[in-house]
Amino acid sequence: MPPQVPSPLRRLLPLSQTLAPAPLLYLSRRLFSSVSAPRPPFTRAAGIRPLVCRGQASRHHLRRGNSTARKEPEGMASGGGGGGKDAGVAFNKMRAEGRDVRKDRSMELKNRRANPISTTSYVQILGTGMDTQDTAPSILLFFDKQRFIFNAGEGLQRFCTEHKIKLSKIDHIFFTRVCSETAGGLPGLVLTLAGMGDEGMSVNIWGPSDLDFLAGAMKSFIPNRAMLHTHSFGVEHSASSSQSTEATVTIDDEVVRISAMFVKPRYNNEARNSTDINSKPGDTAIVYSCELAEIKGKFDPGKAQALGLERGPKYRELQLGNSVKTVAGRMVHPSEVLDPPIPGPIVLLVDCPTQYHMHELFLLQSLSRFYEDSSCQTENAKKVNCIIHLGPSSVTNTVDYQNWMKSFGTTQHIMAGHENKNMEVPILKGSARISSRLNFVCPQLFPSSGFWPVEPANGIDLEKNKSTSFQACESVAAANLLKFRLRPYAQLGLDRASIPSLFSYEEIVDELISEIPEIKEVPEQISKFWQSSVDQKNALAPAGKHMLMVEEPWISKDSCLPDILDEQGNLAKFQDDSSLRESVWRKRPKGNSETPCCVENATREDMEITFLGTGSSQPSKYRNVSSIYINLFARGGMLLDCGEGTLGQLKRRFGVSGADEAVKNLRCIWISHIHADHHTGLARVLALRSKLLNGVPHKPLLVIGPKQLLRFLNAYSTLEDLDMQFLDCRQTLKPSVEELLGDNATESATTQLENTMFAPGSRMENYNKKPSSPKDTTALANLKEVLHESGLEILYSVPVVHCAQAFGVVLRAKEKVSSAGKAIPGWKVVYSGDTRPCPALVDASRDATVLIHEATFEDSMKDEAIARNHSTTKEAIAVGTSAGAYRIILTHFSQRYPKIPVFDEEDMHKTCIAFDLMSVNLADLPVLPKVLPHLKLLFKDEMVVEESDEVLEAVV
């Protein structure tokens, strides 16, 4: 059952969308000793108060057409831009100021009582990263009353949602390394757990001392209500050799004993430059041993009777392990009447990420008791039942590694690292299914089918090491959700029952046609009007009149878009009681829909927009969180926002090698605001780019974002080389950038800034109480160079109404000269970020070629949009219409719209709905609105879900 949540507004969006940044509260415990003391119960931290005292309330279901906002949110007085009827562009002022953070609270840690005679236990492969190779696979260690996860890379939440793995049941998270590859999904996971139920949930997080660096970095954006309980261990190992005679014991209870062994890379001077000899903290790898409690031998009544014991309480005492006396006074010990105990199963998790770690791994003395080689045997030698290898195939396929594996004898080895064959089956089956359907209907917009051919990745030679034999090691390749059962003992071994069935693109298309027979003709229809558009474009004479496509009747119908600012038909007043300029908000005539010159003369190598994430708040089954890739082809590319899973989406769209090329050729990453669903994929992309360009002359990547983002990046850079240069969004406002570029500088930057609605002192300024940092002249010079290399005339940020330091962005390409010698203005793309409708964005969107605007809610949920400072579908379209944008693309949809949002068809005459992995080429903009009716046919039977039930299933 979903949790009882007292406030319907609180259930509206998970925590990553609802809170402004605030300090992180966390507990840290260091473990040095190899002998673990009894684990004390976790109690509420002293001095930390609960969030608020709330009464019980019934669960409010969110239904289409019904608002769940029962009263005006706090801080939204009607006179201050609140929810009054006279204020058309109402917004939550407290949220915009960053003052909507509620009181601190202490989330109780789950303290489930362990069951020493667990009836069910297994380890399971969670296949995150297996297909796209962007993260390390996660491993689930399952007991009846306890759950452990090893590694939490990006996409873990989305994977668990897909396969209905309940994250709320997780007690502990362990990391084999602390880096973006293994821990990229941790921030989102912590936020999701913190937003569950009335008081939220927390989880114990374990890792080497490097974990403290990650916790420190997360302080910059994790809210104070998301308590992080970190347990770092082995500090002395991080500064010395990994050699140790004993492992560090982390968990030791009635069910399992988990120990950690350290492996640090050893670089040779010949292999690395002298400056690279000292490894980063995030390079330390951990080998975990999970030893289950042994099972006592079966009691033999015959032996007891032979020793002079009669049936009775003494039998029970012997079964409990206590010695008893016979009538004759002889002491009988349990070992005399019990069969030999059954050793508890043992599982090793080995992460050997590079060949530089292999030497230290092979010399680990704490592993010697698990070897079957007699020369390494000790009196405490134990048999390992299963070893899960997390290293990539480029390491585990080497002869040296294979020979080391043989040291464990007949142990079952599971190779869970990156293998090329894992790419054959997409891990996110639901996402691949919808991608395949969209690709069938319109391959022009959806070139990715969810499947791609196996290709050599990351320099791996498929023919290399072919002579290596896996048979001597009893090895199997990991499969998604493959289990190795540990209890009951009779079922010890591999269990493939949970592995999802294989499926192919052809099967998905056949299923679609059987469900919707009329869809079979749609691809041909789309191809015809697509080709018709191309033919019309080619037939246009240079001096001829623009020929417009004949649109569908429902598209040609007059729209009934209301004025954004006024629901009563009158020009509204804004917060400073000044009327907005009529030219800003005046609707453009419907007949003024001529195709812009930049589109008419576009080639397919000018610009393409790929949507890597179109959902809000947290990753879901069908939509990833916010990220947009601007492909400039030969001139590189840019990312606008970089939510969790951005790299994985790039690999799903372009393949492994194609995504690597895209990352290497990035010119700039622009982040709209500090909410986690817009930036937590950034570290993974930056770390991969640094790795790919290692040894190649290059410049640091320019990252433009709000000031708080720099604190995160600086703290995180202690773990991994990010190789970036930061520029504050406030230094990229239009006046500053124009002054930098030396164009249109006749009016002073100060005067221009004061004339905006966000001028200092105005009631609509972007609330930031601290003075801005001095301008980074090096970063500004880099921006100028980036614009030149990217073929852009300008890039500037626009303050918007969402939270403190929230921005939109404008990109405008340089003009070019046609074959006839005519100057053609460059295209203009505007991205809103998260925002309420605001005049500054309308001004910035004037005559935009494409406006990408968030549309989190349907039109009937305006109260919720105001409370969260988001926009409704109609409001987003009205912004683009008022600004005269040629095409409007809506994105950032609430999870209550898992596949297609609710919208009014009459509003969509020049609008398109964004889907994950959709690619919109500049040359295809004229036909973009015509595709929507055909896409609707795909989802004709889809309904709005109740508060993202699919996501709740995974976390409740």
mmCIF file of C-alpha atoms in Angstrom, residues 94-263:
data_model
loop_
_atom_site.group_PDB
_atom_site.id
_atom_site.type_symbol
_atom_site.label_atom_id
_atom_site.label_comp_id
_atom_site.label_asym_id
_atom_site.label_seq_id
_atom_site.Cartn_x
_atom_site.Cartn_y
_atom_site.Cartn_z
ATOM 1 C CA MET A 94 8.643 32.237 -1.231
ATOM 2 C CA ARG A 95 9.867 29.528 -3.569
ATOM 3 C CA ALA A 96 11.296 32.065 -5.985
ATOM 4 C CA GLU A 97 13.172 33.628 -3.083
ATOM 5 C CA GLY A 98 14.436 30.257 -1.898
ATOM 6 C CA ARG A 99 12.594 30.595 1.430
ATOM 7 C CA ASP A 100 10.218 27.637 1.134
ATOM 8 C CA VAL A 101 12.435 25.166 2.982
ATOM 9 C CA ARG A 102 10.513 23.631 5.847
ATOM 10 C CA LYS A 103 11.830 22.881 9.316
ATOM 11 C CA ASP A 104 14.592 20.375 9.890
ATOM 12 C CA ARG A 105 13.742 16.812 10.717
ATOM 13 C CA SER A 106 15.547 13.636 11.585
ATOM 14 C CA MET A 107 14.532 10.691 9.478
ATOM 15 C CA GLU A 108 14.590 7.433 11.346
ATOM 16 C CA LEU A 109 16.896 4.772 10.032
ATOM 17 C CA LYS A 110 15.233 1.459 9.411
ATOM 18 C CA ASN A 111 16.278 -1.001 12.118
ATOM 19 C CA ARG A 112 14.787 -4.305 11.062
ATOM 20 C CA ARG A 113 15.366 -7.203 13.391
ATOM 21 C CA ALA A 114 17.588 -9.768 11.730
ATOM 22 C CA ASN A 115 16.345 -13.318 11.380
ATOM 23 C CA PRO A 116 19.213 -15.765 12.059
ATOM 24 C CA ILE A 117 17.332 -18.593 10.344
ATOM 25 C CA SER A 118 16.493 -16.731 7.171
ATOM 26 C CA THR A 119 14.396 -18.828 4.834
ATOM 27 C CA THR A 120 15.305 -16.856 1.717
ATOM 28 C CA SER A 121 18.573 -15.263 0.688
ATOM 29 C CA TYR A 122 20.241 -14.543 -2.644
ATOM 30 C CA VAL A 123 22.455 -12.140 -4.543
ATOM 31 C CA GLN A 124 21.031 -10.646 -7.713
ATOM 32 C CA ILE A 125 22.463 -8.701 -10.632
ATOM 33 C CA LEU A 126 20.770 -5.325 -11.103
ATOM 34 C CA GLY A 127 21.694 -4.671 -14.708
ATOM 35 C CA THR A 128 22.150 -0.910 -14.577
ATOM 36 C CA GLY A 129 24.960 0.030 -16.924
ATOM 37 C CA MET A 130 25.240 -3.409 -18.514
ATOM 38 C CA ASP A 131 23.787 -2.330 -21.848
ATOM 39 C CA THR A 132 25.014 1.244 -22.180
ATOM 40 C CA GLN A 133 28.231 0.823 -20.168
ATOM 41 C CA ASP A 134 27.846 4.230 -18.544
ATOM 42 C CA THR A 135 27.760 2.964 -14.949
ATOM 43 C CA ALA A 136 28.869 -0.028 -12.910
ATOM 44 C CA PRO A 137 26.262 -2.760 -12.377
ATOM 45 C CA SER A 138 24.600 -2.856 -8.966
ATOM 46 C CA ILE A 139 24.282 -5.999 -6.843
ATOM 47 C CA LEU A 140 21.392 -6.755 -4.475
ATOM 48 C CA LEU A 141 22.059 -8.939 -1.412
ATOM 49 C CA PHE A 142 18.617 -10.036 -0.232
ATOM 50 C CA PHE A 143 17.481 -11.431 3.113
ATOM 51 C CA ASP A 144 14.001 -11.749 4.545
ATOM 52 C CA LYS A 145 14.555 -8.862 6.938
ATOM 53 C CA GLN A 146 17.500 -7.014 5.417
ATOM 54 C CA ARG A 147 18.482 -5.653 2.002
ATOM 55 C CA PHE A 148 21.916 -4.525 0.863
ATOM 56 C CA ILE A 149 22.822 -2.849 -2.431
ATOM 57 C CA PHE A 150 26.374 -2.628 -3.709
ATOM 58 C CA ASN A 151 26.901 0.422 -5.964
ATOM 59 C CA ALA A 152 24.245 2.948 -6.959
ATOM 60 C CA GLY A 153 25.128 4.285 -10.377
ATOM 61 C CA GLU A 154 22.954 6.573 -12.458
ATOM 62 C CA GLY A 155 19.736 4.955 -13.540
ATOM 63 C CA LEU A 156 19.300 2.767 -10.445
ATOM 64 C CA GLN A 157 15.962 4.371 -9.568
ATOM 65 C CA ARG A 158 14.725 4.027 -13.109
ATOM 66 C CA PHE A 159 15.820 0.400 -13.218
ATOM 67 C CA CYS A 160 14.104 -0.396 -9.913
ATOM 68 C CA THR A 161 10.926 1.303 -11.121
ATOM 69 C CA GLU A 162 11.000 -0.811 -14.275
ATOM 70 C CA HIS A 163 11.406 -4.066 -12.366
ATOM 71 C CA LYS A 164 9.369 -3.177 -9.245
ATOM 72 C CA ILE A 165 12.280 -3.470 -6.839
ATOM 73 C CA LYS A 166 11.248 -1.648 -3.670
ATOM 74 C CA LEU A 167 13.890 0.881 -2.759
ATOM 75 C CA SER A 168 12.226 1.616 0.572
ATOM 76 C CA LYS A 169 13.255 -1.865 1.724
ATOM 77 C CA ILE A 170 16.973 -1.121 1.307
ATOM 78 C CA ASP A 171 18.833 -0.884 4.621
ATOM 79 C CA HIS A 172 22.422 -0.374 3.467
ATOM 80 C CA ILE A 173 24.241 0.817 0.354
ATOM 81 C CA PHE A 174 27.905 -0.164 -0.121
ATOM 82 C CA PHE A 175 30.291 1.259 -2.699
ATOM 83 C CA THR A 176 33.119 -0.682 -4.308
ATOM 84 C CA ARG A 177 34.506 2.689 -5.436
ATOM 85 C CA VAL A 178 33.391 6.245 -4.772
ATOM 86 C CA CYS A 179 33.081 7.875 -8.168
ATOM 87 C CA SER A 180 30.435 8.915 -10.672
ATOM 88 C CA GLU A 181 30.418 5.452 -12.241
ATOM 89 C CA THR A 182 29.376 3.720 -9.018
ATOM 90 C CA ALA A 183 27.685 6.505 -7.001
ATOM 91 C CA GLY A 184 26.048 8.767 -9.605
ATOM 92 C CA GLY A 185 22.544 7.644 -8.606
ATOM 93 C CA LEU A 186 23.023 8.263 -4.874
ATOM 94 C CA PRO A 187 21.826 11.903 -4.708
ATOM 95 C CA GLY A 188 18.562 11.151 -6.467
ATOM 96 C CA LEU A 189 18.030 8.023 -4.387
ATOM 97 C CA VAL A 190 18.557 9.910 -1.126
ATOM 98 C CA LEU A 191 16.115 12.609 -2.227
ATOM 99 C CA THR A 192 13.483 10.059 -3.215
ATOM 100 C CA LEU A 193 13.721 8.250 0.118
ATOM 101 C CA ALA A 194 13.582 11.557 1.999
ATOM 102 C CA GLY A 195 10.323 12.448 0.279
ATOM 103 C CA MET A 196 8.551 9.207 1.149
ATOM 104 C CA GLY A 197 5.846 8.992 3.766
ATOM 105 C CA ASP A 198 5.262 11.631 6.387
ATOM 106 C CA GLU A 199 8.702 11.721 7.944
ATOM 107 C CA GLY A 200 10.791 10.343 5.096
ATOM 108 C CA MET A 201 13.274 7.495 5.142
ATOM 109 C CA SER A 202 17.014 7.219 5.283
ATOM 110 C CA VAL A 203 19.585 4.554 4.600
ATOM 111 C CA ASN A 204 23.073 3.636 5.813
ATOM 112 C CA ILE A 205 25.788 4.371 3.243
ATOM 113 C CA TRP A 206 29.158 2.604 3.456
ATOM 114 C CA GLY A 207 32.398 3.154 1.619
ATOM 115 C CA PRO A 208 36.094 3.942 1.981
ATOM 116 C CA SER A 209 37.211 7.277 3.362
ATOM 117 C CA ASP A 210 36.629 8.725 -0.105
ATOM 118 C CA LEU A 211 32.935 8.661 0.799
ATOM 119 C CA ASP A 212 33.480 11.762 2.940
ATOM 120 C CA PHE A 213 34.449 13.717 -0.179
ATOM 121 C CA LEU A 214 31.197 12.708 -1.882
ATOM 122 C CA ALA A 215 29.130 13.630 1.171
ATOM 123 C CA GLY A 216 30.839 16.999 1.293
ATOM 124 C CA ALA A 217 30.126 17.634 -2.374
ATOM 125 C CA MET A 218 26.460 16.738 -1.978
ATOM 126 C CA LYS A 219 26.054 19.335 0.783
ATOM 127 C CA SER A 220 25.740 22.026 -1.844
ATOM 128 C CA PHE A 221 22.361 20.844 -3.125
ATOM 129 C CA ILE A 222 20.892 18.107 -0.885
ATOM 130 C CA PRO A 223 18.221 19.708 1.347
ATOM 131 C CA ASN A 224 18.611 19.534 5.095
ATOM 132 C CA ARG A 225 15.578 17.289 5.374
ATOM 133 C CA ALA A 226 17.425 14.546 3.453
ATOM 134 C CA MET A 227 19.684 13.182 6.161
ATOM 135 C CA LEU A 228 22.633 11.176 4.902
ATOM 136 C CA HIS A 229 24.038 8.522 7.256
ATOM 137 C CA THR A 230 27.544 7.817 5.988
ATOM 138 C CA HIS A 231 29.971 5.260 7.423
ATOM 139 C CA SER A 232 33.487 5.646 6.059
ATOM 140 C CA PHE A 233 36.167 3.123 6.896
ATOM 141 C CA GLY A 234 39.824 2.379 6.381
ATOM 142 C CA VAL A 235 41.221 5.894 6.513
ATOM 143 C CA GLU A 236 44.732 4.604 7.112
ATOM 144 C CA HIS A 237 44.522 2.521 3.930
ATOM 145 C CA SER A 238 43.835 5.510 1.698
ATOM 146 C CA ALA A 239 47.232 6.949 2.531
ATOM 147 C CA SER A 240 49.267 3.761 2.391
ATOM 148 C CA SER A 241 49.545 0.486 0.581
ATOM 149 C CA SER A 242 46.455 -1.652 0.230
ATOM 150 C CA GLN A 243 48.292 -4.588 1.782
ATOM 151 C CA SER A 244 46.702 -5.679 5.042
ATOM 152 C CA THR A 245 46.583 -9.000 6.826
ATOM 153 C CA GLU A 246 43.020 -8.391 7.971
ATOM 154 C CA ALA A 247 39.886 -7.110 6.312
ATOM 155 C CA THR A 248 37.787 -4.285 7.751
ATOM 156 C CA VAL A 249 34.540 -5.651 9.157
ATOM 157 C CA THR A 250 31.591 -3.359 8.453
ATOM 158 C CA ILE A 251 28.514 -5.463 9.299
ATOM 159 C CA ASP A 252 28.490 -8.401 11.679
ATOM 160 C CA ASP A 253 25.096 -9.576 12.881
ATOM 161 C CA GLU A 254 23.093 -12.783 13.200
ATOM 162 C CA VAL A 255 22.646 -13.051 9.446
ATOM 163 C CA VAL A 256 25.735 -11.830 7.616
ATOM 164 C CA ARG A 257 29.266 -10.616 8.133
ATOM 165 C CA ILE A 258 30.409 -8.109 5.489
ATOM 166 C CA SER A 259 34.112 -7.294 5.298
ATOM 167 C CA ALA A 260 36.010 -4.872 3.073
ATOM 168 C CA MET A 261 39.468 -5.281 1.499
ATOM 169 C CA PHE A 262 41.258 -2.366 -0.175
ATOM 170 C CA VAL A 263 42.779 -2.385 -3.642
#
